[in-house]
Coordinates of C-alpha atoms in Angstrom, one line a residue:
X1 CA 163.0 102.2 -7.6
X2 CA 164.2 100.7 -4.5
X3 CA 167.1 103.5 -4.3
X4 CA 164.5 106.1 -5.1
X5 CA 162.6 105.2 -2.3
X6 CA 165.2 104.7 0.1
X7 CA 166.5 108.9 -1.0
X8 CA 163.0 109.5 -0.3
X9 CA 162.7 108.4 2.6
X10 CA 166.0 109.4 4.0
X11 CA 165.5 113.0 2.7
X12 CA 161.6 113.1 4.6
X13 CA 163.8 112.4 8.1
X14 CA 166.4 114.7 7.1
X15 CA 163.3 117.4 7.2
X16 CA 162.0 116.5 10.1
X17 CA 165.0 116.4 12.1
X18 CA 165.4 119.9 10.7
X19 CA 162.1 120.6 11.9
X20 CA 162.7 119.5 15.5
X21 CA 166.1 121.8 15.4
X22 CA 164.1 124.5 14.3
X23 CA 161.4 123.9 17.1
X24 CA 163.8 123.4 19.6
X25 CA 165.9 126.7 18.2
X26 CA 162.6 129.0 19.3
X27 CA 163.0 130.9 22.6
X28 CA 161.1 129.5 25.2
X29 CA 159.3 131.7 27.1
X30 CA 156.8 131.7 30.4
X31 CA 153.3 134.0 30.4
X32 CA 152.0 134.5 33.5
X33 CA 148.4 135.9 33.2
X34 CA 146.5 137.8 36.0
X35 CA 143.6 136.1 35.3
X36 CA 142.3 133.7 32.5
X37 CA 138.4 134.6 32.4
X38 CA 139.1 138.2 32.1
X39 CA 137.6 139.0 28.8
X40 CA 140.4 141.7 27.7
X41 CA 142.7 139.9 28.5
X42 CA 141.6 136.8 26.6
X43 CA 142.3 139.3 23.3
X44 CA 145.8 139.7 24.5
X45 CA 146.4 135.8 24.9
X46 CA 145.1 134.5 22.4
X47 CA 147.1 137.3 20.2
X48 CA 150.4 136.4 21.9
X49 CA 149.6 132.7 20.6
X50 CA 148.7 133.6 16.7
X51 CA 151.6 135.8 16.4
X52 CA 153.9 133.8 18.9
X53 CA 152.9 130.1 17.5
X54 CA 155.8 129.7 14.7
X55 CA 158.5 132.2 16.3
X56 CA 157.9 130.9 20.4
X57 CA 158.0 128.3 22.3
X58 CA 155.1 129.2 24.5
X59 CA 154.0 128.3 28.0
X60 CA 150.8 129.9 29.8
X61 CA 149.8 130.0 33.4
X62 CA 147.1 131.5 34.5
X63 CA 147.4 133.4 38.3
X64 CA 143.3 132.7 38.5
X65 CA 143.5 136.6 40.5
X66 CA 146.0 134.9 43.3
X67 CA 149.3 136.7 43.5
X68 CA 150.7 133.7 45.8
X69 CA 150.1 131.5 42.7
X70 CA 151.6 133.9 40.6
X71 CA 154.6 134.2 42.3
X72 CA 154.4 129.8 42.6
X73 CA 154.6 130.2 38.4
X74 CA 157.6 132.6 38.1
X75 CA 160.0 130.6 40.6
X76 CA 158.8 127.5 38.5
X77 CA 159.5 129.4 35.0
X78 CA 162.7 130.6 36.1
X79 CA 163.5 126.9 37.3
X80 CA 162.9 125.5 34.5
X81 CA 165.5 128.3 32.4
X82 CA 163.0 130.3 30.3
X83 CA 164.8 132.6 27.9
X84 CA 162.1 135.4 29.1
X85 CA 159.3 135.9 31.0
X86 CA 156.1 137.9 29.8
X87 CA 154.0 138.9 33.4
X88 CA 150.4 140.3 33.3
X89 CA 150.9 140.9 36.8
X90 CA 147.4 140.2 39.9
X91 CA 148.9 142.7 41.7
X92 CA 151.1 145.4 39.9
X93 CA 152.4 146.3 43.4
X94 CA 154.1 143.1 44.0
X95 CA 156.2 143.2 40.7
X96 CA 159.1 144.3 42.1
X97 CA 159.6 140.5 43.6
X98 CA 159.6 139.8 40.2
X99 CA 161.9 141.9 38.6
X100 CA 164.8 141.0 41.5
X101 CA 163.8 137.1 40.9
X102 CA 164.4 137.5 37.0
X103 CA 167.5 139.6 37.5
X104 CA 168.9 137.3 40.2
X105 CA 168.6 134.7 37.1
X106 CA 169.5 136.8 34.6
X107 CA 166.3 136.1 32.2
X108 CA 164.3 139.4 30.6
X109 CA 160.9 140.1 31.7
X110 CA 158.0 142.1 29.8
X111 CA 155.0 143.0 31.7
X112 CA 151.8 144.1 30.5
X113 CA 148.6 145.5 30.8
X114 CA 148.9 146.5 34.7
X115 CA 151.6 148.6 35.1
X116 CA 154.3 148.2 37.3
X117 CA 155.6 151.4 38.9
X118 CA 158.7 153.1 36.6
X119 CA 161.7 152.6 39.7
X120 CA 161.0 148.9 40.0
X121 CA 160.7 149.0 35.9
X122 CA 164.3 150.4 36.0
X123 CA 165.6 148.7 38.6
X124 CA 166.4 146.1 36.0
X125 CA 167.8 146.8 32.7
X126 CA 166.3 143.8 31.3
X127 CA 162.6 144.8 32.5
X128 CA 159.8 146.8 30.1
X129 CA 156.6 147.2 30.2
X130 CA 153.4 147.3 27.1
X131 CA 150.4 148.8 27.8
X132 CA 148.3 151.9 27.4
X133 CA 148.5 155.3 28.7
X134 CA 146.1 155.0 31.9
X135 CA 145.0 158.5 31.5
X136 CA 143.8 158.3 27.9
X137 CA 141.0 155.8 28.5
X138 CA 139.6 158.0 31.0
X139 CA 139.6 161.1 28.7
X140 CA 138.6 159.2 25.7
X141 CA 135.9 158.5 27.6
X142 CA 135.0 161.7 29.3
X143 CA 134.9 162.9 25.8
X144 CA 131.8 160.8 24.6
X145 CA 130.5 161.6 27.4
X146 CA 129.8 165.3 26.3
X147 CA 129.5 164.0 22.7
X148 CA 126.5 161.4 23.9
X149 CA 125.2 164.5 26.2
X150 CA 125.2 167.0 23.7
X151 CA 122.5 169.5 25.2
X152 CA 121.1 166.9 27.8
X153 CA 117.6 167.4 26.3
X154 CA 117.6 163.2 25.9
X155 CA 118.8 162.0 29.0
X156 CA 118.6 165.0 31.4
X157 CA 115.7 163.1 33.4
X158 CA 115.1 165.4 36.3
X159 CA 116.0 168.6 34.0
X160 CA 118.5 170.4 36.6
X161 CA 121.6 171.2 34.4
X162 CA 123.5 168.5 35.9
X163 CA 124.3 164.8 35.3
X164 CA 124.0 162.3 37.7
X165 CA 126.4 159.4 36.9
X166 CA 127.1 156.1 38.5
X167 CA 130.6 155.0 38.5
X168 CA 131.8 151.0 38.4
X169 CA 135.5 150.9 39.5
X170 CA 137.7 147.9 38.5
X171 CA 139.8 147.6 41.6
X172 CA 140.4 150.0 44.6
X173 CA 143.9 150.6 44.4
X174 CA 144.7 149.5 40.8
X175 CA 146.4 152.9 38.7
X176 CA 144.7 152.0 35.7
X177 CA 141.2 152.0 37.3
X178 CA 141.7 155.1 39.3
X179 CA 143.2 157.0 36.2
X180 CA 139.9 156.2 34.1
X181 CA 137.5 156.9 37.3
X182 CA 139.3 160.3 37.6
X183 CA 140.2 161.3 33.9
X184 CA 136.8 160.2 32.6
X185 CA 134.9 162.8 35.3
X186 CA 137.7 165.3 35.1
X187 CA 137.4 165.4 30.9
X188 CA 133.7 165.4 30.8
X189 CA 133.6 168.7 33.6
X190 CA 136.6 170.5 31.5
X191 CA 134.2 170.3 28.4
X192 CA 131.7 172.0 30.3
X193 CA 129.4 169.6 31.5
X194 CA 128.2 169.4 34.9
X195 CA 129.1 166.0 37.0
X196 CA 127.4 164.8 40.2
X197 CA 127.7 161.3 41.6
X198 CA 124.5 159.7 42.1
X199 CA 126.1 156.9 44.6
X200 CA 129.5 156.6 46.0
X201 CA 132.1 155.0 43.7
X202 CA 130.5 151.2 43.1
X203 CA 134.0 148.4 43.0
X204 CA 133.3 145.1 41.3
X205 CA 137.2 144.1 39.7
X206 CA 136.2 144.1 36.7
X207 CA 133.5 141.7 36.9
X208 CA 130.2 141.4 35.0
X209 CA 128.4 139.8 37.9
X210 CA 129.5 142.1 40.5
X211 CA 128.4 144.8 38.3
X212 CA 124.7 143.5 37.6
X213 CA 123.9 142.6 41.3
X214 CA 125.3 146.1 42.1
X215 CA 122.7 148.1 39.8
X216 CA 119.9 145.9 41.1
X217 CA 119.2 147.5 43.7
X218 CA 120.4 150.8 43.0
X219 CA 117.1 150.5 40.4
X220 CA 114.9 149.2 42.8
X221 CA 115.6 152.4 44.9
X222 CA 114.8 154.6 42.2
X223 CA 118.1 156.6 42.6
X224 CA 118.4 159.2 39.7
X225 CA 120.9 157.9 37.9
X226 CA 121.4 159.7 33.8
X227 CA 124.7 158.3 33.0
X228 CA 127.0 155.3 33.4
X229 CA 130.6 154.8 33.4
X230 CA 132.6 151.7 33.8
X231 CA 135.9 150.9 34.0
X232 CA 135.8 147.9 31.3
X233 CA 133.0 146.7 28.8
X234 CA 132.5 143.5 31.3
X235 CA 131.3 145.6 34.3
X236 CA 129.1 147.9 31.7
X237 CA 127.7 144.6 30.3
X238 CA 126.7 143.8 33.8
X239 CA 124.7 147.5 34.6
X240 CA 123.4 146.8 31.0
X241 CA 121.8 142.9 31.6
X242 CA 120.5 144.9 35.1
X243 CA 118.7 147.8 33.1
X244 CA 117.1 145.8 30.4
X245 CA 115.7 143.3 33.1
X246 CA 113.9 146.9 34.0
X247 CA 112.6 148.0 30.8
X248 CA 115.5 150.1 29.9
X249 CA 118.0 149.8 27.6
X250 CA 116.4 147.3 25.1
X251 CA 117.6 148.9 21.7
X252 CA 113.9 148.8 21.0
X253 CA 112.4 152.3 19.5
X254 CA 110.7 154.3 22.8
X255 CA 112.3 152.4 25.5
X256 CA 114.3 154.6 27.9
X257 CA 117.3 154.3 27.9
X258 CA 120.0 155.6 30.4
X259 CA 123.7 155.9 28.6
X260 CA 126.8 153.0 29.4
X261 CA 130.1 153.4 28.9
X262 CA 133.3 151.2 28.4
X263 CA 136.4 150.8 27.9
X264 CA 137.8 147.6 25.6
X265 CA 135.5 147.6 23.0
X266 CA 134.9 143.6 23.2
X267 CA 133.0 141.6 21.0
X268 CA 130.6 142.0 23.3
X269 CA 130.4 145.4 23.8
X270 CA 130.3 146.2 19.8
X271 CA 127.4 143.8 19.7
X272 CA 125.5 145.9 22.4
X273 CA 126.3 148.7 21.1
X274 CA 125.1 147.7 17.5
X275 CA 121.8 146.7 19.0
X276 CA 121.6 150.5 20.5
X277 CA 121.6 148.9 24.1
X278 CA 125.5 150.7 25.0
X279 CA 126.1 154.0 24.4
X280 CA 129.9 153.9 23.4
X281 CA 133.2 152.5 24.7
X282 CA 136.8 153.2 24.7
X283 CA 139.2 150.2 21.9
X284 CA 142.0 148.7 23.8
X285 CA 143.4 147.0 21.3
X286 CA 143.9 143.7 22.6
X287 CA 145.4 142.1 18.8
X288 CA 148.1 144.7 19.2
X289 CA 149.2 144.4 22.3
X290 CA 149.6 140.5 21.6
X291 CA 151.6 141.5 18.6
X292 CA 153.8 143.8 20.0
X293 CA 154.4 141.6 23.5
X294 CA 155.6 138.8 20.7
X295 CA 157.8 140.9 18.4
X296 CA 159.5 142.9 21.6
X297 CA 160.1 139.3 23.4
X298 CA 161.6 138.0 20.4
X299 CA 163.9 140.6 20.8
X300 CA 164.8 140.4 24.4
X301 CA 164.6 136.6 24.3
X302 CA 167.6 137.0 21.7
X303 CA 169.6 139.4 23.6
X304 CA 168.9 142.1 21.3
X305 CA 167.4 145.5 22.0
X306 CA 163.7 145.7 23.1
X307 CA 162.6 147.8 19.9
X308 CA 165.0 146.4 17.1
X309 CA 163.7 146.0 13.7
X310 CA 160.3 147.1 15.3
X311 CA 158.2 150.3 14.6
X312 CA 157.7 150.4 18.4
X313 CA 159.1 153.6 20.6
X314 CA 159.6 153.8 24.1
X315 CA 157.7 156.8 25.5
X316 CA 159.7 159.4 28.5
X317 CA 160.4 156.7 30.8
X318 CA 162.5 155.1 28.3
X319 CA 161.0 151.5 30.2
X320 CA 157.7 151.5 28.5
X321 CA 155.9 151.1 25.0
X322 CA 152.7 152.5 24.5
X323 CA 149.4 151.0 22.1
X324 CA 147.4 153.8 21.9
X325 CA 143.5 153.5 22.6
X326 CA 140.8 154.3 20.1
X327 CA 137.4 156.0 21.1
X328 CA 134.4 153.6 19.7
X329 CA 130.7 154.3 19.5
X330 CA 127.9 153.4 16.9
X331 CA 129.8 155.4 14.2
X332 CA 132.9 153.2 14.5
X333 CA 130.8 149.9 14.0
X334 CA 132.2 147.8 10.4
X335 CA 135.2 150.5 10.2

């Protein structure tokens, strides 16, 4: 019994020093994120850590919208001898600091979600980028707009022909944001519908806040506004919470209501949407981002090729993966 137990025991540490090889044999790897409270990006991180937790050894930061901090955690990652870094970068205009810091040190880096420009991207052959096609989210969303229109009869308040549309901007200078401000207006006038700003461009960075106290008084003027567009699902949660303090909006039968749309399709969003208060919005699919960031840093972390063994393509540029978006209004809801 005695020699039986003594096996035992000696086999239970033989496992768990196998374990701890294991653990220790996972590349470590340092994710810098923009911005912790973003709600989008929240999908992507906590995606990165379901499919990451048994193949990763994973370290957050989170740049709290500071690009000085930012660039505080990559010098401190690359000290520390990450096999890779994964950068959702504040300020997509600054990752070229990046890239020369990781190539000075020799260690991959995969950015997402904000888009560094393609030159810096292949300045480095060790530097890709995941993300979405800027330009789709906007025509995605330009195209419920004319769907939700349809003849105008609903929402055409003053009767003219035309619609007057608010527009909530994420940032001034970010690509992403200007592609959706411009594809989205661009898409909806190509499919024959008639677009006039009722206010000049309205920029909140994403925020829900920003974007309430910005309709507030924009209602209390009485400005003619018949649509809504926002550049993400938090600033069209914001107009919403504004609209429905006024009556409008509610999801209850007879209530005006003046269309929102999104782009994420959050939790959120699908809820408000499901309760008839949102018109529609545009899926970024935050789960397959995180899965593809995991399964292409695996890759680089190992020395292998960005795409091996993956399903993944890299689209002209030959530096970027694309997860496509997915247009999402009531019809979508439990598909």
């Amino acid at each position: 019994m005695k020699k039986f137990l003594s096996a035992f025991i000696a086999l239970i540490i033989v496992l768990s020093l196998s374990g701890a090889v294991f653990a220790a044999d996972k590349p470590v790897i340092g994710v810098l994120i923009y911005k912790y409270d973003d709600t989008y990006i929240s999908t992507v991180r906590n995606a990165i850590e379901k499919y990451g937790a048994d193949v990763l050894d994973i370290t957050m930061q989170d740049g709290k919208g500071d690009q000085a901090t930012q660039n505080d955690q990559v010098d401190v990652f690359i000290a520390k001898g990450v096999d890779a870094l994964v950068v959702n970068m504040v300020d997509a205009a600054a990752a070229q600091g990046v890239v020369d810091k990781a190539k000075d040190a020799g260690i991959p880096v995969v950015f997402f979600n904000r888009e560094p420009a393609a030159d810096v991207l292949k300045s480095y052959d060790k530097a890709i980028f995941i993300g979405t096609n800027a330009a789709d989210a906007g025509i995605m969303q330009g195209e419920l707009i004319a769907k939700i229109w349809g003849d105008g009869s609903a929402y055409d308040l003053n009767k003219d022909g035309v619609i007057q549309y608010l527009m909530f901007q994420g940032e001034p200078d970010n690509p992403e944001a200007i592609a959706r401000t411009d594809y989205s207006v661009k898409t909806a006038e190509e499919l024959g519908l008639k677009m006039e700003p009722a206010n000049e461009i309205i920029v909140c960075n994403w925020d829900t806040a920003c974007a309430q106290s910005s309709m507030e008084p924009i209602i209390n003027k009485g400005t003619n506004v018949e649509f809504i567009i926002a550049n993400n699902d938090g600033m069209a949660e914001g107009v919403i919470n504004a609209l429905v303090a006024d009556g409008k909006n509610t999801g209850e039968e007879g209530d005006p209501v003046i269309p929102v749309v999104g782009v994420d399709a959050t939790d959120a969003a699908i809820e408000l949407i499901t309760k008839g208060k949102m018109a529609a919005t545009v899926k970024q699919d935050g789960d397959a981002m995180g899965k593809a960031i995991v399964e292409i840093t695996l890759n680089v972390a190992a020395g292998k090729d960005p795409l091996d063994g993956t399903d993944y393509k890299f689209d002209d540029s030959g530096v970027a993966v694309r997860i496509p978006y997915v247009p999402f209004d009531i019809e979508s809801v439990g598909k």
